[in-house]
Coordinates of C-alpha atoms in Angstrom, one line a residue:
M1177 CA 78.9 -38.2 -15.6
A1178 CA 76.6 -41.7 -14.3
T1179 CA 78.0 -42.6 -10.7
T1180 CA 79.5 -45.7 -10.0
L1181 CA 76.8 -47.8 -9.3
N1182 CA 78.8 -50.5 -7.6
S1183 CA 80.8 -47.7 -5.8
L1184 CA 77.7 -46.3 -3.8
S1185 CA 76.2 -47.4 -0.5
L1186 CA 73.7 -45.9 2.1
K1187 CA 75.4 -43.2 4.5
P1188 CA 75.5 -45.2 8.0
G1189 CA 73.3 -44.2 10.7
T1190 CA 70.8 -42.7 8.0
T1191 CA 68.6 -45.7 7.3
W1192 CA 64.6 -46.1 8.0
S1193 CA 65.3 -48.6 11.1
D1194 CA 67.6 -45.2 12.9
A1195 CA 65.7 -43.3 11.7
W1196 CA 62.4 -45.3 13.9
Q1197 CA 64.7 -46.0 16.5
R1198 CA 65.3 -41.9 17.5
C1199 CA 61.7 -41.6 17.2
R1200 CA 60.9 -43.8 19.5
A1201 CA 64.0 -43.0 22.2
V1202 CA 62.7 -39.0 21.4
A1203 CA 58.7 -39.7 21.6
P1204 CA 58.3 -43.5 23.1
E1205 CA 53.8 -42.2 23.2
A1206 CA 53.6 -41.8 20.0
F1207 CA 55.7 -44.1 18.3
D1208 CA 54.8 -47.8 18.9
E1209 CA 57.2 -50.8 17.6
D1210 CA 55.7 -50.6 13.9
R1211 CA 53.8 -47.8 13.9
V1212 CA 52.9 -44.2 14.8
R1213 CA 49.5 -43.4 16.8
N1214 CA 46.9 -40.3 16.7
L1215 CA 46.7 -38.4 18.7
W1216 CA 43.2 -36.7 20.2
N1217 CA 41.8 -35.6 23.5
G1218 CA 45.2 -34.7 24.8
T1219 CA 46.3 -38.8 24.3
W1220 CA 47.9 -41.3 22.0
H1221 CA 46.8 -43.6 20.8
A1222 CA 47.4 -46.9 19.0
D1223 CA 44.3 -46.7 17.2
G1224 CA 43.0 -46.6 13.7
R1225 CA 44.4 -49.1 10.7
A1226 CA 47.9 -49.4 10.4
L1227 CA 48.4 -49.2 6.1
P1228 CA 51.7 -50.3 4.3
A1229 CA 53.4 -47.9 2.5
T1230 CA 57.0 -47.2 1.3
S1231 CA 59.9 -44.8 0.9
P1232 CA 59.7 -43.8 -3.1
I1233 CA 63.6 -43.4 -2.7
D1234 CA 64.3 -46.5 -2.7
G1235 CA 61.2 -48.8 -1.4
T1236 CA 61.9 -49.9 1.8
P1237 CA 58.9 -50.3 4.0
I1238 CA 58.2 -46.8 6.6
A1239 CA 55.4 -46.5 8.3
G1240 CA 52.0 -45.6 7.3
P1241 CA 49.2 -43.4 7.6
P1242 CA 47.0 -45.5 11.0
R1243 CA 42.7 -44.6 9.3
L1244 CA 40.5 -43.9 12.0
D1245 CA 36.8 -44.3 10.7
S1246 CA 34.7 -41.0 11.1
D1247 CA 33.3 -41.8 14.6
T1248 CA 36.3 -41.5 15.6
A1249 CA 37.4 -38.1 13.8
R1250 CA 34.0 -36.8 15.1
A1251 CA 34.6 -37.2 18.9
A1252 CA 38.2 -35.8 18.5
V1253 CA 36.8 -32.7 17.1
R1254 CA 34.1 -32.6 20.1
A1255 CA 37.7 -33.5 22.4
S1256 CA 39.1 -30.7 20.5
L1257 CA 36.4 -27.9 21.3
D1258 CA 37.7 -29.0 24.8
Q1259 CA 41.0 -28.4 24.8
H1260 CA 39.9 -24.8 22.7
R1261 CA 37.7 -23.2 25.3
A1262 CA 40.1 -23.1 27.7
W1263 CA 43.1 -22.5 25.1
R1264 CA 41.6 -19.0 23.6
H1265 CA 41.6 -17.9 27.9
L1266 CA 44.8 -19.1 28.0
P1267 CA 47.5 -15.1 28.5
L1268 CA 49.6 -14.6 25.3
D1269 CA 52.4 -14.7 27.2
E1270 CA 51.7 -18.5 28.2
R1271 CA 51.2 -19.6 24.7
R1272 CA 54.1 -17.3 23.7
A1273 CA 56.3 -19.1 26.0
R1274 CA 54.8 -22.7 25.9
V1275 CA 55.3 -21.7 20.9
A1276 CA 59.0 -21.1 22.2
A1277 CA 59.8 -23.3 24.3
T1278 CA 58.1 -25.9 20.7
L1279 CA 60.4 -24.2 19.0
D1280 CA 63.2 -25.2 20.8
A1281 CA 62.4 -28.9 20.3
L1282 CA 62.5 -29.1 17.2
T1283 CA 65.6 -27.3 16.7
E1284 CA 67.2 -29.9 18.8
H1285 CA 65.6 -32.6 17.0
R1286 CA 66.7 -30.5 13.2
E1287 CA 68.1 -32.9 11.4
L1288 CA 66.1 -36.7 12.9
L1289 CA 62.8 -34.7 11.3
S1290 CA 65.0 -33.6 8.5
L1291 CA 65.7 -37.3 8.3
L1292 CA 62.4 -38.7 8.2
L1293 CA 61.6 -36.0 5.2
V1294 CA 64.0 -37.5 3.1
W1295 CA 62.7 -41.0 3.5
E1296 CA 58.7 -40.1 3.6
I1297 CA 58.4 -37.8 0.9
G1298 CA 61.5 -38.2 -1.2
K1299 CA 63.8 -34.7 -0.4
P1300 CA 67.3 -33.7 -0.8
W1301 CA 69.4 -34.2 2.7
R1302 CA 69.9 -29.7 1.6
L1303 CA 66.0 -29.3 1.1
A1304 CA 64.8 -31.5 3.8
Q1305 CA 66.7 -29.7 6.7
A1306 CA 65.1 -26.0 4.7
D1307 CA 62.0 -27.3 5.3
V1308 CA 62.6 -27.5 9.2
D1309 CA 64.4 -24.3 9.1
R1310 CA 61.7 -22.0 7.3
A1311 CA 58.8 -24.2 9.7
I1312 CA 61.2 -23.3 13.0
D1313 CA 61.9 -19.2 12.1
G1314 CA 58.6 -18.5 10.6
V1315 CA 57.2 -18.9 13.8
R1316 CA 60.0 -17.4 15.6
W1317 CA 59.2 -14.2 13.9
Y1318 CA 55.2 -14.8 15.3
V1319 CA 56.3 -14.9 18.1
D1320 CA 58.2 -11.9 18.4
H1321 CA 55.6 -10.4 16.4
I1322 CA 52.2 -11.4 17.6
D1323 CA 51.4 -8.6 19.9
A1324 CA 50.8 -6.0 18.1
M1325 CA 48.9 -8.8 15.6
L1326 CA 46.5 -9.7 18.0
E1327 CA 45.1 -6.3 19.1
G1328 CA 42.1 -5.8 18.7
R1329 CA 41.1 -9.3 17.8
A1330 CA 40.1 -12.3 19.6
P1331 CA 40.8 -16.5 18.6
L1332 CA 38.3 -18.5 16.6
P1333 CA 34.5 -19.8 18.1
G1334 CA 36.2 -23.7 17.2
P1335 CA 39.7 -25.4 16.8
V1336 CA 40.9 -24.5 13.4
S1337 CA 41.7 -28.3 11.0
N1338 CA 44.1 -28.1 8.7
I1339 CA 43.8 -30.8 5.7
A1340 CA 47.3 -30.4 3.6
S1341 CA 48.9 -32.0 1.3
W1342 CA 52.4 -33.8 1.5
N1343 CA 55.9 -31.8 -0.1
Y1344 CA 56.1 -29.8 2.6
P1345 CA 55.0 -31.0 6.1
M1346 CA 57.1 -28.7 8.6
S1347 CA 56.8 -25.7 6.8
V1348 CA 54.0 -24.9 5.9
L1349 CA 51.7 -27.6 8.1
V1350 CA 53.7 -27.4 11.4
H1351 CA 54.0 -23.7 10.7
A1352 CA 50.2 -23.2 10.1
M1353 CA 49.6 -25.1 13.6
L1354 CA 52.1 -22.9 15.9
V1355 CA 50.7 -19.5 14.4
Q1356 CA 47.2 -20.6 14.8
A1357 CA 47.6 -22.0 18.3
L1358 CA 49.9 -18.7 18.7
A1359 CA 46.5 -16.3 18.4
G1360 CA 44.2 -18.7 20.6
N1361 CA 43.3 -21.4 19.2
A1362 CA 43.2 -25.4 19.1
V1363 CA 44.4 -26.7 16.0
I1364 CA 44.2 -30.2 14.6
A1365 CA 45.7 -32.4 11.6
K1366 CA 44.8 -34.4 8.9
T1367 CA 48.9 -36.3 7.9
P1368 CA 48.5 -36.5 4.5
T1369 CA 47.7 -39.7 2.8
D1370 CA 51.1 -39.8 1.5
G1371 CA 53.9 -39.1 3.4
G1372 CA 55.6 -37.4 6.2
V1373 CA 52.4 -39.1 9.4
A1374 CA 56.5 -39.4 11.3
C1375 CA 57.8 -36.1 10.3
L1376 CA 54.5 -34.4 11.8
T1377 CA 54.2 -37.1 14.9
L1378 CA 56.9 -36.2 16.1
A1379 CA 56.9 -32.7 16.0
C1380 CA 53.1 -32.8 17.6
A1381 CA 54.3 -35.0 20.2
L1382 CA 56.9 -32.4 21.1
A1383 CA 54.7 -29.5 20.5
H1384 CA 51.7 -31.8 22.7
R1385 CA 54.7 -32.2 25.7
E1386 CA 54.4 -28.3 26.3
G1387 CA 50.8 -28.4 26.2
I1388 CA 50.4 -27.1 22.8
P1389 CA 46.9 -28.0 22.2
V1390 CA 46.8 -29.9 19.1
T1391 CA 44.8 -33.1 17.6
L1392 CA 46.9 -35.8 14.9
V1393 CA 44.8 -37.6 13.4
S1394 CA 45.3 -40.1 9.8
G1395 CA 42.7 -40.8 7.6
S1396 CA 40.9 -41.1 4.2
G1397 CA 39.7 -37.7 2.9
G1398 CA 36.3 -39.4 2.3
E1399 CA 35.9 -41.1 5.4
L1400 CA 37.4 -37.8 7.5
S1401 CA 35.6 -34.7 5.5
E1402 CA 32.7 -34.7 7.7
A1403 CA 34.3 -34.6 10.8
L1404 CA 37.3 -32.5 10.0
V1405 CA 34.9 -29.9 7.7
R1406 CA 31.8 -29.6 8.6
S1407 CA 31.7 -30.3 12.3
P1408 CA 29.9 -27.3 13.7
E1409 CA 32.8 -27.3 16.0
I1410 CA 35.5 -26.1 14.0
G1411 CA 36.4 -22.5 13.2
C1412 CA 38.0 -22.7 10.3
V1413 CA 38.7 -24.7 7.7
S1414 CA 42.9 -24.6 6.7
F1415 CA 43.5 -26.2 3.2
V1416 CA 46.7 -27.2 0.7
G1417 CA 46.1 -29.3 -2.0
G1418 CA 44.6 -29.6 -5.3
R1419 CA 41.7 -27.6 -7.2
D1420 CA 39.5 -30.4 -7.1
T1421 CA 39.3 -31.4 -3.7
G1422 CA 39.9 -27.8 -2.4
A1423 CA 36.2 -27.2 -4.4
A1424 CA 34.6 -29.9 -2.5
V1425 CA 35.8 -28.4 0.4
A1426 CA 34.9 -24.8 -1.0
T1427 CA 31.8 -26.0 -1.3
A1428 CA 30.9 -27.4 2.2
V1429 CA 33.2 -24.4 3.9
A1430 CA 30.8 -22.3 1.8
D1431 CA 27.4 -23.5 3.1
L1432 CA 27.9 -23.3 6.2
G1433 CA 29.3 -19.5 6.6
K1434 CA 32.5 -21.1 8.0
R1435 CA 36.1 -19.6 7.6
H1436 CA 38.2 -20.8 5.5
N1437 CA 41.8 -20.4 3.6
L1438 CA 42.0 -22.7 0.8
E1439 CA 45.3 -22.7 -1.1
Q1440 CA 44.9 -24.8 -4.7
E1441 CA 46.5 -25.6 -7.7
G1442 CA 47.0 -23.4 -10.5
L1443 CA 50.2 -23.1 -13.8
N1444 CA 52.2 -21.1 -12.0
T1445 CA 53.7 -19.5 -15.4
W1446 CA 57.2 -17.2 -17.0
G1447 CA 56.6 -15.2 -19.4
I1448 CA 59.5 -14.3 -22.0
W1449 CA 58.8 -10.7 -24.1
N1450 CA 61.7 -8.8 -25.6
F1451 CA 64.7 -9.9 -23.2
S1452 CA 68.2 -9.7 -23.5
D1453 CA 69.7 -11.2 -20.1
W1454 CA 70.4 -14.6 -20.6
P1455 CA 73.3 -15.5 -17.8
S1456 CA 70.9 -14.0 -15.8
L1457 CA 68.1 -16.8 -16.7
S1458 CA 70.4 -20.2 -16.9
A1459 CA 71.1 -19.3 -14.0
V1460 CA 68.1 -19.5 -12.5
I1461 CA 66.8 -22.4 -14.3
P1462 CA 68.4 -25.0 -11.9
K1463 CA 66.4 -24.0 -9.3
L1464 CA 63.6 -24.0 -10.7
F1465 CA 64.1 -28.1 -10.5
D1466 CA 64.4 -28.6 -7.1
Y1467 CA 62.2 -30.8 -5.2
G1468 CA 61.5 -32.0 -9.0
K1469 CA 58.8 -29.2 -8.9
Q1470 CA 56.6 -30.6 -5.9
R1471 CA 55.4 -27.3 -5.6
C1472 CA 53.1 -25.3 -5.2
T1473 CA 55.1 -22.1 -6.3
A1474 CA 57.4 -24.2 -9.2
Y1475 CA 57.2 -22.9 -12.8
P1476 CA 56.1 -26.1 -15.2
R1477 CA 55.4 -23.7 -18.2
F1478 CA 57.8 -21.2 -20.5
V1479 CA 55.5 -18.0 -22.5
V1480 CA 58.7 -17.3 -24.8
Q1481 CA 58.2 -14.7 -27.8
R1482 CA 58.4 -17.1 -30.8
S1483 CA 61.3 -14.5 -32.5
L1484 CA 63.5 -14.8 -29.2
F1485 CA 63.4 -19.0 -28.8
D1486 CA 66.8 -19.8 -30.2
Q1487 CA 68.4 -17.7 -27.8
F1488 CA 65.9 -18.9 -25.3
L1489 CA 67.2 -22.8 -26.0
D1490 CA 71.1 -21.6 -25.3
A1491 CA 70.1 -20.1 -22.0
Y1492 CA 67.9 -23.3 -21.2
L1493 CA 69.4 -26.4 -22.4
P1494 CA 72.5 -26.3 -20.6
A1495 CA 71.2 -25.8 -17.9
V1496 CA 68.5 -28.5 -18.2
R1497 CA 71.4 -30.6 -18.7
T1498 CA 73.4 -30.1 -14.6
L1499 CA 70.0 -30.7 -12.7
R1500 CA 71.3 -33.6 -10.6
I1501 CA 68.4 -36.5 -9.0
G1502 CA 69.1 -39.2 -7.4
H1503 CA 69.0 -41.5 -4.2
P1504 CA 69.3 -38.4 -1.5
L1505 CA 71.5 -40.6 1.0
A1506 CA 73.8 -42.4 -1.2
V1507 CA 77.4 -41.9 -0.6
A1508 CA 80.4 -43.2 -2.0
D1509 CA 82.2 -43.3 1.5
P1510 CA 80.9 -43.4 4.5
A1511 CA 82.6 -40.3 5.3
D1512 CA 81.6 -38.5 2.7
P1513 CA 78.8 -35.8 3.5
L1514 CA 75.4 -36.7 2.2
P1515 CA 75.1 -36.0 -1.5
T1516 CA 73.7 -32.3 -3.1
L1517 CA 71.1 -33.5 -5.3
D1518 CA 68.2 -31.4 -6.8
F1519 CA 65.7 -33.5 -6.4
G1520 CA 65.6 -37.2 -6.0
P1521 CA 61.9 -39.4 -6.2
L1522 CA 58.5 -37.8 -6.9
I1523 CA 56.3 -38.2 -4.0
N1524 CA 55.7 -42.4 -5.2
A1525 CA 55.8 -44.7 -8.2
A1526 CA 52.5 -44.3 -9.2
K1527 CA 52.8 -41.0 -10.0
A1528 CA 56.0 -40.8 -12.1
K1529 CA 54.4 -43.6 -13.8
E1530 CA 50.9 -40.9 -14.6
L1531 CA 53.2 -37.9 -15.3
A1532 CA 55.3 -40.4 -17.5
D1533 CA 52.0 -41.9 -19.4
Q1534 CA 50.8 -37.8 -19.8
V1535 CA 54.4 -36.8 -21.9
A1536 CA 53.9 -40.1 -23.9
E1537 CA 50.3 -38.8 -24.7
A1538 CA 51.2 -35.1 -25.0
I1539 CA 53.8 -36.5 -28.0
D1540 CA 51.4 -39.1 -29.7
R1541 CA 49.3 -35.9 -29.8
G1542 CA 52.1 -33.6 -31.4
A1543 CA 54.0 -32.1 -28.2
V1544 CA 57.7 -32.1 -29.6
P1545 CA 60.3 -33.1 -27.1
L1546 CA 63.5 -30.8 -26.7
Y1547 CA 65.0 -32.0 -23.3
R1548 CA 64.8 -36.1 -22.0
G1549 CA 67.3 -37.2 -19.0
S1550 CA 67.9 -40.4 -18.2
L1551 CA 68.2 -42.3 -15.4
A1552 CA 71.3 -43.8 -15.9
D1553 CA 73.0 -41.0 -15.0
G1554 CA 71.7 -41.1 -11.7
H1555 CA 72.7 -41.0 -8.6
F1556 CA 71.7 -44.6 -7.3
L1557 CA 72.5 -47.7 -5.1
P1558 CA 73.7 -50.5 -6.8
G1559 CA 70.1 -52.3 -8.0
Q1560 CA 68.0 -50.4 -6.6
D1561 CA 64.6 -49.4 -7.1
T1562 CA 64.1 -46.8 -9.3
S1563 CA 60.1 -46.6 -9.7
A1564 CA 59.2 -43.4 -8.2
Y1565 CA 62.2 -41.4 -9.7
L1566 CA 61.5 -39.0 -12.9
T1567 CA 64.3 -37.5 -15.0
P1568 CA 63.5 -34.0 -16.7
V1569 CA 61.7 -33.8 -19.2
T1570 CA 60.7 -30.9 -21.4
L1571 CA 57.8 -30.5 -24.6
L1572 CA 57.7 -27.8 -26.8
N1573 CA 53.4 -26.6 -27.7
P1574 CA 51.4 -29.2 -25.3
P1575 CA 48.2 -30.1 -27.6
P1576 CA 45.5 -28.5 -26.0
S1577 CA 44.0 -32.0 -25.1
S1578 CA 47.1 -33.0 -22.3
P1579 CA 46.7 -32.0 -19.4
L1580 CA 50.1 -30.6 -19.7
H1581 CA 48.6 -27.6 -21.7
H1582 CA 46.7 -26.4 -18.8
A1583 CA 47.5 -28.4 -15.1
E1584 CA 50.3 -28.1 -12.4
P1585 CA 51.9 -31.9 -13.4
F1586 CA 54.1 -31.3 -9.9
G1587 CA 57.1 -33.0 -10.9
P1588 CA 60.3 -32.2 -13.5
V1589 CA 58.1 -31.6 -17.0
D1590 CA 58.9 -28.1 -18.5
T1591 CA 56.4 -27.1 -21.5
I1592 CA 56.9 -24.0 -23.6
V1593 CA 54.6 -22.3 -25.6
L1594 CA 55.7 -19.5 -28.8
V1595 CA 53.6 -16.6 -29.1
D1596 CA 53.6 -13.8 -31.6
T1597 CA 51.7 -10.7 -29.9
E1598 CA 51.4 -9.4 -26.0
A1599 CA 47.7 -9.9 -26.4
E1600 CA 48.9 -14.1 -26.8
L1601 CA 50.9 -13.4 -24.1
L1602 CA 49.0 -13.0 -21.7
A1603 CA 46.2 -15.4 -22.8
A1604 CA 49.5 -17.8 -22.4
M1605 CA 50.0 -17.7 -19.1
N1606 CA 46.8 -17.0 -17.4
A1607 CA 45.9 -20.8 -19.2
S1608 CA 44.8 -21.9 -15.4
N1609 CA 42.2 -19.6 -14.4
G1610 CA 44.5 -18.1 -11.4
A1611 CA 47.7 -18.8 -10.1
L1612 CA 49.9 -18.1 -7.1
V1613 CA 52.3 -17.1 -8.7
A1614 CA 54.1 -15.4 -11.8
T1615 CA 57.5 -14.2 -13.8
L1616 CA 58.2 -11.1 -16.5
S1617 CA 61.2 -11.2 -18.0
T1618 CA 61.7 -8.3 -20.3
D1619 CA 64.4 -5.6 -20.3
D1620 CA 61.9 -2.5 -20.5
K1621 CA 60.7 -0.9 -17.0
A1622 CA 57.5 -0.2 -18.4
T1623 CA 56.6 -2.9 -20.6
Y1624 CA 56.3 -5.4 -17.4
D1625 CA 54.8 -2.7 -15.7
R1626 CA 52.0 -2.5 -17.6
L1627 CA 52.0 -6.6 -18.7
A1628 CA 52.1 -7.6 -14.7
P1629 CA 48.6 -6.1 -13.2
Q1630 CA 47.3 -8.4 -16.2
I1631 CA 48.6 -11.5 -15.2
R1632 CA 46.5 -13.4 -12.3
A1633 CA 48.9 -14.5 -10.4
F1634 CA 48.8 -13.4 -6.7
K1635 CA 52.4 -12.5 -7.1
V1636 CA 54.5 -11.1 -10.2
G1637 CA 58.1 -11.0 -10.7
H1638 CA 60.1 -8.7 -12.5
G1639 CA 63.0 -11.7 -14.0
K1640 CA 63.1 -13.2 -11.1
P1641 CA 61.5 -16.6 -9.1
R1642 CA 58.3 -15.9 -6.7
S1643 CA 58.1 -18.2 -3.7
R1644 CA 55.5 -18.1 -1.0
G1645 CA 57.1 -16.1 1.4
D1646 CA 58.2 -15.7 4.7
R1647 CA 57.6 -14.5 8.7
E1648 CA 55.9 -10.9 7.1
E1649 CA 55.7 -11.3 2.9
L1650 CA 51.9 -12.3 2.3
F1651 CA 50.6 -14.7 0.1
G1652 CA 47.0 -15.6 -2.0
G1653 CA 46.7 -16.5 -5.4
F1654 CA 44.0 -15.3 -8.3
G1655 CA 40.8 -17.0 -9.5
A1656 CA 40.6 -20.9 -8.7
S1657 CA 43.7 -21.1 -7.6
W1658 CA 42.8 -19.6 -3.8
R1659 CA 39.5 -19.6 -2.1
G1660 CA 39.3 -18.2 1.4
A1661 CA 41.4 -15.5 3.2
F1662 CA 44.7 -15.3 2.0
V1663 CA 47.7 -16.0 4.7
G1664 CA 51.1 -15.1 5.0
G1665 CA 52.4 -12.2 7.4
E1666 CA 49.4 -11.0 9.8
L1667 CA 46.8 -12.0 7.3
L1668 CA 47.6 -15.2 8.6
V1669 CA 46.5 -14.3 12.2
R1670 CA 44.1 -11.9 11.2
S1671 CA 42.6 -15.3 8.2
V1672 CA 42.8 -17.4 12.2
T1673 CA 41.4 -14.4 15.0
E1674 CA 38.0 -12.1 14.8
G1675 CA 38.3 -8.5 14.3
P1676 CA 36.0 -6.2 14.8
A1677 CA 32.0 -6.8 14.1
G1678 CA 31.4 -6.2 10.0
E1679 CA 35.4 -7.2 9.3
R1680 CA 35.8 -7.8 5.8
I1681 CA 39.2 -10.4 5.4
P1682 CA 41.0 -9.9 2.8
G1683 CA 40.9 -12.8 0.9
N1684 CA 38.6 -14.3 -2.4
F1685 CA 35.5 -15.4 -1.4
P1686 CA 32.5 -16.1 -2.7
D1687 CA 31.0 -12.2 -2.7
Y1688 CA 33.8 -10.3 -2.7
H1689 CA 37.6 -9.8 -3.5
L1690 CA 39.7 -8.2 -1.2
M1691 CA 42.9 -7.4 -1.4
P1692 CA 45.6 -6.4 1.3

């Protein structure tokens, strides 16, 4: 049912202005009246050219990243090396106490961090809170288990440089930074260009107050890559993003012999072969659309045995029709809780248009549209800007000429490919030369055991989705989806520390591939 437009309004206390003023009250050193500051050399600087930005949820003007030039970025890297040399000699108990105090501060300001994520990157309230909680809970696990992980290991010669995408500022980027610091390294992070700058600024302000040697800078990748990737002071480059940018980073770090872990995109696939448990599949379909599939572990491709296609549709279509999208902060009554939505907008209007154009082009070239949602059924404010929203779309057989055939859409677009043989199934599931996760739904365990090792994904589920994981769970990728050291669990610590001479850490390197 469509929500009556004139019945909705912003929940009191959740406006961007409310969030900004709360940030200024909590961390006045990091937030000016109309912009955030950069943090380097242990000091907050009102430098860089602040660009205008708008929220994807309704076009509200918000703070943009204050872009530094390359000279200032190089100065920030040199200063981080000085911090690193002091921090790496600090006793582990002291590092642990400071990281634990940072986690306490993040917990105290959990709701504000979550609200910033809603405004800056469009996450619904439930998912925004989950992003913050996963960061806090995940790092607490490392605080409790770090002693054994660091036995016989030492910090890197220089700080860790973090370049990450915008979709998980807390549970991926802040999580990694705090574990890197716990392991004895100073850390540098570049704010994502597309969103998350205020959330990251607040998190870094809380960490900086506890004495964590963190540097936070903003700027374009082209302008800052020389400093953040190639500088001799850098001990490791940690990257999360697309294959094109990742390939350029990989070339640079390989030339320099620099430690690195580069998580890149891949087309994660879900195969259906000799399968009959349709209620279990139907139950999981809505969950696969969390955050509009703007996740590195989203499943945008189903590879379905042709003889099961009618049964697949009977399970899939009713489930996808239940999806709720809309404004994450709109309520019918001020006392109502924030709405429970599957997803809100894409990261910006340009991405929504790009993906809509790809869908239209694929249909023009022969793809069959099986389902398209309608914004008229969304949960929106009266007259709000909805240009960044894209409703769920399902296409059968995208043509090989379409990007939707071989690349991750990073939006709520599912594609379905029909196959008749196991060989076709495996070829279709391996369409992108490596992926992070995959799933095979089949009734026969022996069939799964035989086919799963031939699927080129780091994690393969049997009838269940796989995720990046938390705490002790390892993470990496096959083929072009990953370069450098694998992470997760103890591997995250090993990736940013030095062990015995001649050590070969698990990962996907130019000269070797070693599974954990």
